[in-house]
PDB file of C-alpha atoms in Angstrom:
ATOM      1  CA  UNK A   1       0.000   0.000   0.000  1.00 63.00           C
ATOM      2  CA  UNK A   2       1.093   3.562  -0.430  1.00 67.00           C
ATOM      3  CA  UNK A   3       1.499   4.061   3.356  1.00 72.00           C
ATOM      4  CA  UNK A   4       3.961   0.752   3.591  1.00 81.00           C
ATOM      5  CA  UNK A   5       6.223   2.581   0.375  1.00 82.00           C
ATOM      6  CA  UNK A   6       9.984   2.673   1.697  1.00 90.00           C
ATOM      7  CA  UNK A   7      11.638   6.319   2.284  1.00 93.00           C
ATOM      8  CA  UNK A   8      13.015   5.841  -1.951  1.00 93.00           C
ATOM      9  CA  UNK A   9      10.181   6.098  -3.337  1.00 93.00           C
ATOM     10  CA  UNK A  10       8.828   8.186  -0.948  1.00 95.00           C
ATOM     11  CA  UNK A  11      11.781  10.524  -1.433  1.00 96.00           C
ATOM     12  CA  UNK A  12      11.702  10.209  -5.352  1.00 96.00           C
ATOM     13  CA  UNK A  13       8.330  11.105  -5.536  1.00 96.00           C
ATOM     14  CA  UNK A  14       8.590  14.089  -3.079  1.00 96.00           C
ATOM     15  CA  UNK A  15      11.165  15.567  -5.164  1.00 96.00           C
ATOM     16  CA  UNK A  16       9.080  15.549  -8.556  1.00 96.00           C
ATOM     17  CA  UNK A  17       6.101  16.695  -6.487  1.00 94.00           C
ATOM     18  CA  UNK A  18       8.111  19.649  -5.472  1.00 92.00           C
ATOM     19  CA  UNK A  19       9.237  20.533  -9.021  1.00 93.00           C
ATOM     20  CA  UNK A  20       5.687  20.529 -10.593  1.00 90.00           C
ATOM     21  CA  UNK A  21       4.249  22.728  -7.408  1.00 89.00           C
ATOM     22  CA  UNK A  22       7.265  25.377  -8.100  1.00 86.00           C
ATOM     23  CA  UNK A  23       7.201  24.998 -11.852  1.00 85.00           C
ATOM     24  CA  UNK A  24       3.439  26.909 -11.803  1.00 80.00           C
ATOM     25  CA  UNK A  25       5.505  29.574  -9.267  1.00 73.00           C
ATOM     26  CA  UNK A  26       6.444  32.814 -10.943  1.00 64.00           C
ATOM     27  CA  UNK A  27       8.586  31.518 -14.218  1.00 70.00           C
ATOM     28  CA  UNK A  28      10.635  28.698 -11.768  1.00 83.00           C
ATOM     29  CA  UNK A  29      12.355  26.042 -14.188  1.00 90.00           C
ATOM     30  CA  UNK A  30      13.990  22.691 -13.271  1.00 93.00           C
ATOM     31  CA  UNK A  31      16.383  20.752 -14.081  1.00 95.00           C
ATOM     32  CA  UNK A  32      16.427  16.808 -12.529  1.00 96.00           C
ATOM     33  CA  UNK A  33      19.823  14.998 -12.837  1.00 95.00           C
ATOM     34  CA  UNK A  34      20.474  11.283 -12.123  1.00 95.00           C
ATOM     35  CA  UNK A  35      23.866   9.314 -11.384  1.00 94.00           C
ATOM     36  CA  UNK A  36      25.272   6.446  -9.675  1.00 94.00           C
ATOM     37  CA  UNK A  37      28.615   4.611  -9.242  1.00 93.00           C
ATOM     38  CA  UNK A  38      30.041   1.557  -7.307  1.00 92.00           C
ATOM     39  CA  UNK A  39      33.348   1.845  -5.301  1.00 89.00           C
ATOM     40  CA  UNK A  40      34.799  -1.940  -5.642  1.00 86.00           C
ATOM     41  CA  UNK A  41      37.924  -3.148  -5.053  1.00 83.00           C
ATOM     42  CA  UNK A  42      38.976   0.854  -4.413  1.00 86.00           C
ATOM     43  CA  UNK A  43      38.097   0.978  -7.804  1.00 88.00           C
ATOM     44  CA  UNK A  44      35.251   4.045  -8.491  1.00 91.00           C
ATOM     45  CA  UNK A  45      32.691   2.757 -11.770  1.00 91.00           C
ATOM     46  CA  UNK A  46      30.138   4.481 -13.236  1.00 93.00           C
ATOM     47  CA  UNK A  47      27.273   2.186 -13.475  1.00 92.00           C
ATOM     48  CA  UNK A  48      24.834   4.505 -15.659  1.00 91.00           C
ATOM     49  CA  UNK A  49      27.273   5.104 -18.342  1.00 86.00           C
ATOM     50  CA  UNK A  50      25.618   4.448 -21.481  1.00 73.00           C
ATOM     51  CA  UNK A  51      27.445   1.374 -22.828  1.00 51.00           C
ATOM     52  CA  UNK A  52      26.568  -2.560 -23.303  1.00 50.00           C
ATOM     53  CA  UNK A  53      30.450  -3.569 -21.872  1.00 47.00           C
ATOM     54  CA  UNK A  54      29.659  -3.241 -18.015  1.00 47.00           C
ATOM     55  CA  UNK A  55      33.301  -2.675 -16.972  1.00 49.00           C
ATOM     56  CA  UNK A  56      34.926  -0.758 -20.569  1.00 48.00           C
ATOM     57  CA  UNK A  57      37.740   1.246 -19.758  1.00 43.00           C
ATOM     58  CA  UNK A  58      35.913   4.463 -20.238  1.00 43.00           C
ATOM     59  CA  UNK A  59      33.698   3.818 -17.151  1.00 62.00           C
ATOM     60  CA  UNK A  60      36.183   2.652 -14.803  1.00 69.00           C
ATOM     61  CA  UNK A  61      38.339   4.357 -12.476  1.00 84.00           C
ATOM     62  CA  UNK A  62      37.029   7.442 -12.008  1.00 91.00           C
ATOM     63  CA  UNK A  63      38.934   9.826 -10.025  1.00 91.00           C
ATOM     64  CA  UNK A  64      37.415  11.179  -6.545  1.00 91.00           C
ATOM     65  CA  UNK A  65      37.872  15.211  -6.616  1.00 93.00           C
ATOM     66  CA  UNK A  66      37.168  18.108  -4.631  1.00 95.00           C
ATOM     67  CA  UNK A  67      36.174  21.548  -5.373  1.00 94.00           C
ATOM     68  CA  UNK A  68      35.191  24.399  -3.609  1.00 95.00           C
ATOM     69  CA  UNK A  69      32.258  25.213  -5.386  1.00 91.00           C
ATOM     70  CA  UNK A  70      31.021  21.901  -6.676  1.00 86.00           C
ATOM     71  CA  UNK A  71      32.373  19.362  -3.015  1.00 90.00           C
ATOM     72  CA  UNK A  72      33.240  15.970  -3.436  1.00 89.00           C
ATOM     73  CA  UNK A  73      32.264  14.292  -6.645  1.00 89.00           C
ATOM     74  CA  UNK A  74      33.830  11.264  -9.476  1.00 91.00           C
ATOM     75  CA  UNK A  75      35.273  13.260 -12.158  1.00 91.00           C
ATOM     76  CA  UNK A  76      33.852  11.861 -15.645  1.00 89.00           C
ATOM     77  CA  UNK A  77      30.849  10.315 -14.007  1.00 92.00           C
ATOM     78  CA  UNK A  78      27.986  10.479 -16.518  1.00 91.00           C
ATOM     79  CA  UNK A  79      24.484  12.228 -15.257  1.00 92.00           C
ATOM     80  CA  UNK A  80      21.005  11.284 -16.888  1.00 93.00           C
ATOM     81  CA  UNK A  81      18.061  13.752 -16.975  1.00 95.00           C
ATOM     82  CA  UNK A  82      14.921  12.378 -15.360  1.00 96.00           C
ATOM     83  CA  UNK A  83      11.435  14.021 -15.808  1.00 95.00           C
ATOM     84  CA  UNK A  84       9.560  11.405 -14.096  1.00 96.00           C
ATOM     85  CA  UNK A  85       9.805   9.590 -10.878  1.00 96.00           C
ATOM     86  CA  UNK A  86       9.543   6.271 -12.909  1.00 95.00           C
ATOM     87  CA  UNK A  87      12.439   7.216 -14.868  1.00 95.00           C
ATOM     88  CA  UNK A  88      14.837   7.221 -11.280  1.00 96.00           C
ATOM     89  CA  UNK A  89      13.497   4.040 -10.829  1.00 96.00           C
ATOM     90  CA  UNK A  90      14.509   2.798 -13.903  1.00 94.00           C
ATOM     91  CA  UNK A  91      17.567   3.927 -13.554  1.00 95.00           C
ATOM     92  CA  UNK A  92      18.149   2.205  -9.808  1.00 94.00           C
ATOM     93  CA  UNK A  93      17.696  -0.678 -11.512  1.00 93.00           C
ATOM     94  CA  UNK A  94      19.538  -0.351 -14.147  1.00 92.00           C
ATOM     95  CA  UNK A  95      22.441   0.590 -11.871  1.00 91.00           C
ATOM     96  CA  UNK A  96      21.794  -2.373  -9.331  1.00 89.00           C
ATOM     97  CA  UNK A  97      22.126  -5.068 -12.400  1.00 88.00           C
ATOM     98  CA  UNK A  98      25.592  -3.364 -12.885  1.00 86.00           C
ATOM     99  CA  UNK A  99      26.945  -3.444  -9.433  1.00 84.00           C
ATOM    100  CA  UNK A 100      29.695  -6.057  -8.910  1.00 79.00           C
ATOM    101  CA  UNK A 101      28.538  -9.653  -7.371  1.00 69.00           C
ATOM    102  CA  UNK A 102      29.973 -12.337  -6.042  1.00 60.00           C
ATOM    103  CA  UNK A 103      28.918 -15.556  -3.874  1.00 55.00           C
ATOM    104  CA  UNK A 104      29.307 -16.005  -0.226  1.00 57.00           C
ATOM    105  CA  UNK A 105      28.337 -18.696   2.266  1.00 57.00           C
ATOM    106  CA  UNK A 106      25.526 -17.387   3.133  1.00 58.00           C
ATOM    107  CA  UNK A 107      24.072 -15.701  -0.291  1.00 56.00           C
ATOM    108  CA  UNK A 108      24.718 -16.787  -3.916  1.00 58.00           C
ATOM    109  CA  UNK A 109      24.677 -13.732  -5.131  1.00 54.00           C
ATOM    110  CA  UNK A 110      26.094 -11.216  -2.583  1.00 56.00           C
ATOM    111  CA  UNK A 111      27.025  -7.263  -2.891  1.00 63.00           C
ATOM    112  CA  UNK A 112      30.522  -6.712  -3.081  1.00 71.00           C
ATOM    113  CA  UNK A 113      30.449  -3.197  -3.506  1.00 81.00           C
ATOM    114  CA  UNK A 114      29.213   0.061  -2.368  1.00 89.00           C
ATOM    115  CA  UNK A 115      26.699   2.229  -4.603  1.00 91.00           C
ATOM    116  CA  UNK A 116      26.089   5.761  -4.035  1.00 93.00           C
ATOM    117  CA  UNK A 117      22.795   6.847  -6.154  1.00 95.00           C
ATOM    118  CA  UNK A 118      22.914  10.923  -6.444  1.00 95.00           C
ATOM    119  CA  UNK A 119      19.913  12.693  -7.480  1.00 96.00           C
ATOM    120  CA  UNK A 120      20.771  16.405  -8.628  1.00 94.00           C
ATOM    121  CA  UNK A 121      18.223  19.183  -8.531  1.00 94.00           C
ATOM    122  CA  UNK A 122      18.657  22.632 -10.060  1.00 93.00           C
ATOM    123  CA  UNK A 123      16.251  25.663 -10.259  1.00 90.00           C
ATOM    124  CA  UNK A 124      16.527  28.544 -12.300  1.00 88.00           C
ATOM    125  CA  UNK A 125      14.543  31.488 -12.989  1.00 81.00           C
ATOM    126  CA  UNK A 126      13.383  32.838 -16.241  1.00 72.00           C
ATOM    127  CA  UNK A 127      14.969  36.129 -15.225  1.00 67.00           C
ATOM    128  CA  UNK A 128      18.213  34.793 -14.991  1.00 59.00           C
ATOM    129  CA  UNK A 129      20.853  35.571 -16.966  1.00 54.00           C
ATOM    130  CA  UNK A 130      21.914  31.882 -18.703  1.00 48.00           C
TER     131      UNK A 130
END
């Protein structure tokens, strides 16, 4: 049921919810971004990257950076637009069939990584200079 939904979807939904109610706001414009990569093995992978070959060169080791401005982030780490809530959720999955597996004793088919899923929101007014 919808009061049983985890804090995801909850979350997900919240955000596009937010960016139609400000969209009808005086001239408010949105942009939704989507990305996600595995750190395995100390090794940081894009797992959104456009591309059949899960691990081609292009998509692995990316380099951890920080800026000022921007914080921490993976430098060359693709980002997806999203318009739709069903769209992010795509994407999760999409992401989770990437993420690096292997068996244990006590599951056959066992996370071996860790995924960080970043969901980028940016507003803009139609008064702004571009």
């Amino acid at each position: 049921s919808m009061a049983e939904r985890g804090i995801i979807p909850r979350a997900v939904e919240e955000i596009f919810d937010y960016v139609e109610k400000r969209s009808l706001d005086q001239g408010a414009r949105f942009l939704v971004r989507a990305s996600c990569f595995q750190i395995y093995q100390e090794i940081v992978s894009d797992l959104l990257q456009n591309t059949e070959n899960i691990l081609c060169e292009r998509r692995d080791r990316l380099q951890i950076r920080e800026d000022p401005v921007r914080g921490v982030y993976a430098d060359g780490l693709s980002e997806t637009v999203v318009t739709r809530p069903d769209e992010v959720y795509e994407l999760m999955t999409i992401a989770a069939s990437r993420r690096a597996t292997s068996a244990t004793k006590l599951n056959d088919v066992s996370s071996r990584s860790h995924a960080v899923f970043a969901i980028v929101l940016e507003q803009s007014f139609e008064n702004e200079d571009k």
